[in-house]
């Protein structure tokens, strides 16, 4: 497979390189060649299916009434088609670039408006909670979707242990910032570290979980090991990966994508076929594994559970 | 077989190879988790690459004095158009499932789709008039008409820049190639004018 994905670029360079020595004198053409070389090498897509061994299985997992009854997307698609810019911007990059990432040991820093702040080792952070399987629809803002059997714990249950105070109105999350371990952070594609946030009622909602696994196993690195957020009624970019910091705040935090393009990505980012992305339609989506698109449901099909959180709000303004 | 014939054959084979590879990958279910997206992206990129390659033929020919390069311009241009047509077909049939209300909405409301469409519409008459007969019939107007290829390439690059979410490296690489090719033409035209001016003085 490695060989296959290099093919095209080889042809392009082979045609051009022999002339390069002569052309160096011609400044304009030299610039063109630099561009061609960037296309050939810089734009090269990494090999798909660099199959890393599956992570270890997780201990006892209980089923949940919140699980969807839909057929989960294949393990391969879930783990080889990822948006995780910390490990490259092409969909197949994270599976390759995160292969050697070491998520352990890991700790989570809790701070802000809570009575028990501090840095907590991951094991302690999760201690005493039962692991639940949550089969959720997952809808990306780019109009693809999947169904993932996550394994996790309701975020609200965990937060309560650390005793948020009355002024805690929002939760801010941050991804690890470590360019040596997350090579994508060496370039300023986004403002690192990745930051996301929820309103307190969204964070405490029983559908919102912190996931530590999928398909009964620990989270693969490319899916946000060892700890990520899952908010199934929001576009995928809200579900921040590899969380190292959780901060309770009185005011809404800045979030990475809404900071980068405020007219395209809002704080709420609820899945909504009635509000298009400025550059593309959100009315339909392609479920990975399907050929044709299907209609997108408001709140990703979780309207019964969550629509009341947004009663009275104009979702075309608070997108 | 003459050298020109060999070069033509080589160009056609090389140009068709990416399409053949796509077909093989499609049949072998090797296009990844989102095959329609992969087909769209690969066809779009090859359309743009071949278009730019076609535009590079004349500067290379002039600078290197390699007259035999000339026929490649048409071959590469037609190949580029072929991938653009495939790209459009993949979009309309596989991506949109021929749901015209969505296609029309895309065309009217999404600037990046409109730019891609514009590029295709500009390429269409060029592909049609690429035959010897048309070249003869149109005479000097043919050259004028075929300068539209720069507009088509520009629209395609704009299309690419507009559809990217955050990582602009790739579309900007294509943009810099196009800029260099355009600059070459402009400078050459300017120099010509200048030398004509001095000669008559
Ligand atoms: C009616 C005409 C066209 C339509 C409807 C169209 C549509 C599209 C769509 C839907 C995408 C994918 C966007 C995404 O993934 O977010 C795309 C990508 C692209 N298109 Fe087009 N396109 C058209 C014409 C063209 C033409 C004429 C060219 C080149 C000459 C072109 C070059 C590209 C390139 C380079 C990409 C990006 C591929 C990548 O991301 O790897 N398109 N186009």
Short mmCIF file of N, CA and C in Angstrom, two decimals, chain B residues 66-126:
data_model
loop_
_atom_site.label_atom_id
_atom_site.label_comp_id
_atom_site.label_asym_id
_atom_site.label_seq_id
_atom_site.Cartn_x
_atom_site.Cartn_y
_atom_site.Cartn_z
N UNK B 66 13.39 23.46 -27.30
CA UNK B 66 12.99 22.11 -27.65
C UNK B 66 11.66 22.13 -28.40
N UNK B 67 11.72 22.31 -29.68
CA UNK B 67 10.51 22.46 -30.48
C UNK B 67 9.59 21.25 -30.38
N UNK B 68 10.19 20.07 -30.20
CA UNK B 68 9.38 18.85 -30.18
C UNK B 68 8.45 18.77 -28.98
N UNK B 69 8.65 19.67 -27.99
CA UNK B 69 7.75 19.67 -26.83
C UNK B 69 6.35 20.17 -27.20
N UNK B 70 6.27 20.97 -28.28
CA UNK B 70 5.04 21.70 -28.59
C UNK B 70 3.76 20.87 -28.56
N UNK B 71 3.70 19.69 -29.19
CA UNK B 71 2.42 18.96 -29.21
C UNK B 71 1.94 18.54 -27.82
N UNK B 72 2.87 18.51 -26.85
CA UNK B 72 2.48 18.10 -25.50
C UNK B 72 1.45 19.02 -24.89
N UNK B 73 1.48 20.28 -25.35
CA UNK B 73 0.58 21.27 -24.78
C UNK B 73 -0.87 20.82 -24.95
N UNK B 74 -1.19 20.38 -26.16
CA UNK B 74 -2.56 19.94 -26.44
C UNK B 74 -2.88 18.64 -25.69
N UNK B 75 -1.95 17.69 -25.75
CA UNK B 75 -2.17 16.40 -25.09
C UNK B 75 -2.46 16.60 -23.60
N UNK B 76 -1.57 17.36 -22.94
CA UNK B 76 -1.72 17.54 -21.50
C UNK B 76 -3.00 18.32 -21.18
N UNK B 77 -3.31 19.30 -22.02
CA UNK B 77 -4.53 20.08 -21.81
C UNK B 77 -5.78 19.21 -21.92
N UNK B 78 -5.79 18.36 -22.95
CA UNK B 78 -6.96 17.49 -23.12
C UNK B 78 -7.07 16.49 -21.98
N UNK B 79 -5.92 15.97 -21.55
CA UNK B 79 -5.95 15.04 -20.41
C UNK B 79 -6.50 15.75 -19.17
N UNK B 80 -6.03 16.98 -18.96
CA UNK B 80 -6.53 17.76 -17.82
C UNK B 80 -8.03 17.93 -17.90
N UNK B 81 -8.51 18.25 -19.10
CA UNK B 81 -9.95 18.41 -19.28
C UNK B 81 -10.67 17.09 -18.98
N UNK B 82 -10.08 15.99 -19.40
CA UNK B 82 -10.67 14.68 -19.14
C UNK B 82 -10.86 14.43 -17.64
N UNK B 83 -9.81 14.75 -16.86
CA UNK B 83 -9.94 14.57 -15.42
C UNK B 83 -10.95 15.54 -14.82
N UNK B 84 -11.02 16.75 -15.39
CA UNK B 84 -12.02 17.71 -14.89
C UNK B 84 -13.43 17.17 -15.15
N UNK B 85 -13.63 16.56 -16.33
CA UNK B 85 -14.95 16.00 -16.65
C UNK B 85 -15.27 14.84 -15.71
N UNK B 86 -14.26 14.01 -15.43
CA UNK B 86 -14.44 12.90 -14.48
C UNK B 86 -14.80 13.44 -13.10
N UNK B 87 -14.08 14.48 -12.69
CA UNK B 87 -14.28 15.15 -11.40
C UNK B 87 -15.73 15.63 -11.28
N UNK B 88 -16.19 16.29 -12.32
CA UNK B 88 -17.56 16.81 -12.34
C UNK B 88 -18.57 15.65 -12.29
N UNK B 89 -18.28 14.59 -13.03
CA UNK B 89 -19.19 13.44 -13.06
C UNK B 89 -19.25 12.78 -11.68
N UNK B 90 -18.09 12.63 -11.04
CA UNK B 90 -18.05 12.03 -9.70
C UNK B 90 -18.88 12.89 -8.74
N UNK B 91 -18.70 14.20 -8.83
CA UNK B 91 -19.44 15.11 -7.96
C UNK B 91 -20.95 14.97 -8.19
N UNK B 92 -21.36 15.05 -9.46
CA UNK B 92 -22.80 15.08 -9.75
C UNK B 92 -23.45 13.72 -9.49
N UNK B 93 -22.80 12.65 -9.92
CA UNK B 93 -23.44 11.33 -9.85
C UNK B 93 -23.21 10.67 -8.49
N UNK B 94 -21.94 10.55 -8.08
CA UNK B 94 -21.66 9.79 -6.87
C UNK B 94 -21.84 10.63 -5.60
N UNK B 95 -21.36 11.88 -5.64
CA UNK B 95 -21.42 12.68 -4.43
C UNK B 95 -22.84 13.20 -4.19
N UNK B 96 -23.44 13.78 -5.22
CA UNK B 96 -24.76 14.38 -5.04
C UNK B 96 -25.89 13.43 -5.42
N UNK B 97 -25.56 12.27 -5.99
CA UNK B 97 -26.61 11.33 -6.39
C UNK B 97 -27.60 11.93 -7.36
N UNK B 98 -27.12 12.82 -8.21
CA UNK B 98 -27.96 13.50 -9.21
C UNK B 98 -29.16 14.21 -8.60
N UNK B 99 -29.02 14.63 -7.35
CA UNK B 99 -30.09 15.42 -6.72
C UNK B 99 -29.93 16.87 -7.16
N UNK B 100 -30.64 17.24 -8.22
CA UNK B 100 -30.38 18.52 -8.88
C UNK B 100 -30.65 19.72 -7.99
N UNK B 101 -31.63 19.58 -7.09
CA UNK B 101 -31.90 20.75 -6.23
C UNK B 101 -30.67 21.07 -5.38
N UNK B 102 -29.93 20.02 -4.97
CA UNK B 102 -28.73 20.27 -4.17
C UNK B 102 -27.58 20.78 -5.04
N UNK B 103 -27.50 20.25 -6.25
CA UNK B 103 -26.45 20.72 -7.16
C UNK B 103 -26.66 22.20 -7.48
N UNK B 104 -27.91 22.56 -7.77
CA UNK B 104 -28.19 23.97 -8.09
C UNK B 104 -27.92 24.86 -6.88
N UNK B 105 -28.29 24.37 -5.71
CA UNK B 105 -28.01 25.15 -4.51
C UNK B 105 -26.51 25.36 -4.34
N UNK B 106 -25.74 24.28 -4.56
CA UNK B 106 -24.28 24.38 -4.48
C UNK B 106 -23.75 25.43 -5.45
N UNK B 107 -24.23 25.35 -6.69
CA UNK B 107 -23.74 26.25 -7.73
C UNK B 107 -24.05 27.70 -7.41
N UNK B 108 -25.25 27.95 -6.86
CA UNK B 108 -25.64 29.34 -6.66
C UNK B 108 -25.16 29.89 -5.32
N UNK B 109 -24.96 28.99 -4.33
CA UNK B 109 -24.67 29.52 -2.99
C UNK B 109 -23.25 29.26 -2.50
N UNK B 110 -22.52 28.38 -3.17
CA UNK B 110 -21.18 28.08 -2.66
C UNK B 110 -20.14 28.61 -3.64
N UNK B 111 -19.48 29.67 -3.25
CA UNK B 111 -18.51 30.28 -4.17
C UNK B 111 -17.45 29.29 -4.67
N UNK B 112 -17.04 28.34 -3.83
CA UNK B 112 -15.97 27.45 -4.30
C UNK B 112 -16.47 26.53 -5.40
N UNK B 113 -17.75 26.13 -5.31
CA UNK B 113 -18.33 25.30 -6.37
C UNK B 113 -18.49 26.14 -7.63
N UNK B 114 -18.94 27.38 -7.46
CA UNK B 114 -19.10 28.26 -8.62
C UNK B 114 -17.77 28.47 -9.33
N UNK B 115 -16.69 28.61 -8.56
CA UNK B 115 -15.36 28.79 -9.17
C UNK B 115 -14.96 27.54 -9.96
N UNK B 116 -15.22 26.36 -9.38
CA UNK B 116 -14.90 25.12 -10.08
C UNK B 116 -15.72 25.00 -11.36
N UNK B 117 -16.98 25.38 -11.27
CA UNK B 117 -17.86 25.30 -12.42
C UNK B 117 -17.38 26.26 -13.52
N UNK B 118 -17.01 27.45 -13.09
CA UNK B 118 -16.49 28.44 -14.03
C UNK B 118 -15.28 27.88 -14.75
N UNK B 119 -14.39 27.26 -14.00
CA UNK B 119 -13.19 26.68 -14.59
C UNK B 119 -13.58 25.66 -15.66
N UNK B 120 -14.54 24.81 -15.31
CA UNK B 120 -14.95 23.78 -16.26
C UNK B 120 -15.59 24.39 -17.50
N UNK B 121 -16.44 25.37 -17.31
CA UNK B 121 -17.13 26.02 -18.43
C UNK B 121 -16.13 26.70 -19.36
N UNK B 122 -15.05 27.23 -18.78
CA UNK B 122 -14.02 27.87 -19.61
C UNK B 122 -13.22 26.81 -20.39
N UNK B 123 -13.05 25.66 -19.79
CA UNK B 123 -12.25 24.62 -20.45
C UNK B 123 -13.00 23.96 -21.61
N UNK B 124 -14.32 23.93 -21.47
CA UNK B 124 -15.13 23.20 -22.45
C UNK B 124 -14.90 23.66 -23.89
N UNK B 125 -15.03 24.97 -24.20
CA UNK B 125 -14.80 25.39 -25.59
C UNK B 125 -13.36 25.14 -26.05
N UNK B 126 -12.44 25.17 -25.10
CA UNK B 126 -11.03 24.92 -25.47
C UNK B 126 -10.85 23.48 -25.90
#
